[in-house]
Amino acid sequence: MSRILSVLAGAAVAVFGALVAGEYDYRGILPVVVGLALGVLVSEAVALGGQWRGWVPASVATVLAAAGVIWGGWIASGEGVAPYPALAWLGAALAAGVAVARTRPRATVRRRRARHPLD
């Protein structure tokens, strides 16, 4: 149940981020900042909400974060009236990369057991 709620929380963060970011022009560095921010926030909502790491939550967070940036770009373009901002695709790629990097499975480190001198 907590995994479903964490996916819903990630979707809510992506929707809210798209609605807020869509009110601004996607010019200059803004799409990059939006992509980085949504990548971090969505991945944290998905991973920490359900204490869930792996390739499934990584793919969910990636899709949600990139979709939030793309939807925000569509809103910023006047919902299709003006041309779609090209930098929104860069922001979406950054959001996807950050989300996958933060929710992917972590490598486990094996610790060597200290050897006792008499062993």
Tab-separated table of N, CA and C in Angstrom, residues 14-15 17-26 34 38 66-79 84-85 88:
chain	number	residue	atom	x	y	z
A	14	ALA	N	4.748	15.881	-9.562
A	14	ALA	CA	4.973	16.178	-10.976
A	14	ALA	C	3.888	17.106	-11.527
A	15	VAL	N	2.642	16.865	-11.148
A	15	VAL	CA	1.542	17.721	-11.607
A	15	VAL	C	1.688	19.130	-11.050
A	17	GLY	N	4.402	20.597	-9.965
A	17	GLY	CA	5.572	21.221	-10.579
A	17	GLY	C	5.295	21.690	-11.995
A	18	ALA	N	4.542	20.902	-12.761
A	18	ALA	CA	4.204	21.297	-14.126
A	18	ALA	C	3.306	22.523	-14.135
A	19	LEU	N	2.348	22.561	-13.231
A	19	LEU	CA	1.434	23.704	-13.180
A	19	LEU	C	2.156	24.979	-12.762
A	20	VAL	N	3.072	24.873	-11.826
A	20	VAL	CA	3.817	26.060	-11.382
A	20	VAL	C	4.816	26.494	-12.452
A	21	ALA	N	5.580	25.562	-12.970
A	21	ALA	CA	6.604	25.910	-13.958
A	21	ALA	C	5.994	26.359	-15.274
A	22	GLY	N	4.801	25.889	-15.594
A	22	GLY	CA	4.156	26.266	-16.839
A	22	GLY	C	3.731	27.718	-16.888
A	23	GLU	N	3.695	28.373	-15.754
A	23	GLU	CA	3.314	29.784	-15.713
A	23	GLU	C	4.453	30.707	-16.136
A	24	TYR	N	5.643	30.168	-16.289
A	24	TYR	CA	6.816	30.968	-16.667
A	24	TYR	C	7.242	30.602	-18.081
A	25	ASP	N	7.930	31.530	-18.744
A	25	ASP	CA	8.480	31.238	-20.065
A	25	ASP	C	9.630	30.246	-19.932
A	26	TYR	N	9.616	29.250	-20.764
A	26	TYR	CA	10.694	28.265	-20.780
A	26	TYR	C	11.828	28.818	-21.639
A	34	VAL	N	14.081	23.582	-13.856
A	34	VAL	CA	12.835	22.839	-13.640
A	34	VAL	C	13.090	21.339	-13.755
A	38	LEU	N	12.406	18.966	-10.587
A	38	LEU	CA	11.392	17.914	-10.652
A	38	LEU	C	12.011	16.526	-10.571
A	66	ALA	N	9.849	13.421	-16.131
A	66	ALA	CA	9.943	13.914	-17.510
A	66	ALA	C	8.589	14.410	-18.003
A	67	ALA	N	7.528	13.712	-17.647
A	67	ALA	CA	6.189	14.138	-18.056
A	67	ALA	C	5.823	15.478	-17.431
A	68	GLY	N	6.241	15.708	-16.195
A	68	GLY	CA	5.980	16.991	-15.559
A	68	GLY	C	6.654	18.142	-16.283
A	69	VAL	N	7.892	17.943	-16.699
A	69	VAL	CA	8.611	18.996	-17.429
A	69	VAL	C	7.983	19.214	-18.803
A	70	ILE	N	7.634	18.143	-19.485
A	70	ILE	CA	7.030	18.266	-20.815
A	70	ILE	C	5.673	18.948	-20.731
A	71	TRP	N	4.881	18.587	-19.737
A	71	TRP	CA	3.576	19.218	-19.573
A	71	TRP	C	3.729	20.691	-19.211
A	72	GLY	N	4.697	20.997	-18.367
A	72	GLY	CA	4.969	22.396	-18.038
A	72	GLY	C	5.370	23.204	-19.267
A	73	GLY	N	6.132	22.611	-20.171
A	73	GLY	CA	6.494	23.280	-21.424
A	73	GLY	C	5.288	23.512	-22.310
A	74	TRP	N	4.364	22.568	-22.315
A	74	TRP	CA	3.146	22.730	-23.104
A	74	TRP	C	2.283	23.858	-22.537
A	75	ILE	N	2.196	23.937	-21.221
A	75	ILE	CA	1.452	25.030	-20.591
A	75	ILE	C	2.131	26.363	-20.881
A	76	ALA	N	3.458	26.382	-20.820
A	76	ALA	CA	4.203	27.619	-21.075
A	76	ALA	C	4.051	28.089	-22.520
A	77	SER	N	3.794	27.170	-23.431
A	77	SER	CA	3.628	27.566	-24.832
A	77	SER	C	2.218	28.061	-25.120
A	78	GLY	N	1.441	28.274	-24.103
A	78	GLY	CA	0.066	28.725	-24.312
A	78	GLY	C	-0.838	27.577	-24.686
A	79	GLU	N	-0.517	26.413	-24.205
A	79	GLU	CA	-1.259	25.181	-24.465
A	79	GLU	C	-1.382	24.893	-25.951
A	84	TYR	N	6.329	25.072	-29.295
A	84	TYR	CA	6.788	24.376	-28.086
A	84	TYR	C	8.247	24.740	-27.830
A	85	PRO	N	8.604	25.081	-26.585
A	85	PRO	CA	10.001	25.454	-26.301
A	85	PRO	C	10.942	24.258	-26.443
A	88	ALA	N	12.665	22.627	-23.374
A	88	ALA	CA	11.874	21.763	-22.486
A	88	ALA	C	12.293	20.300	-22.638
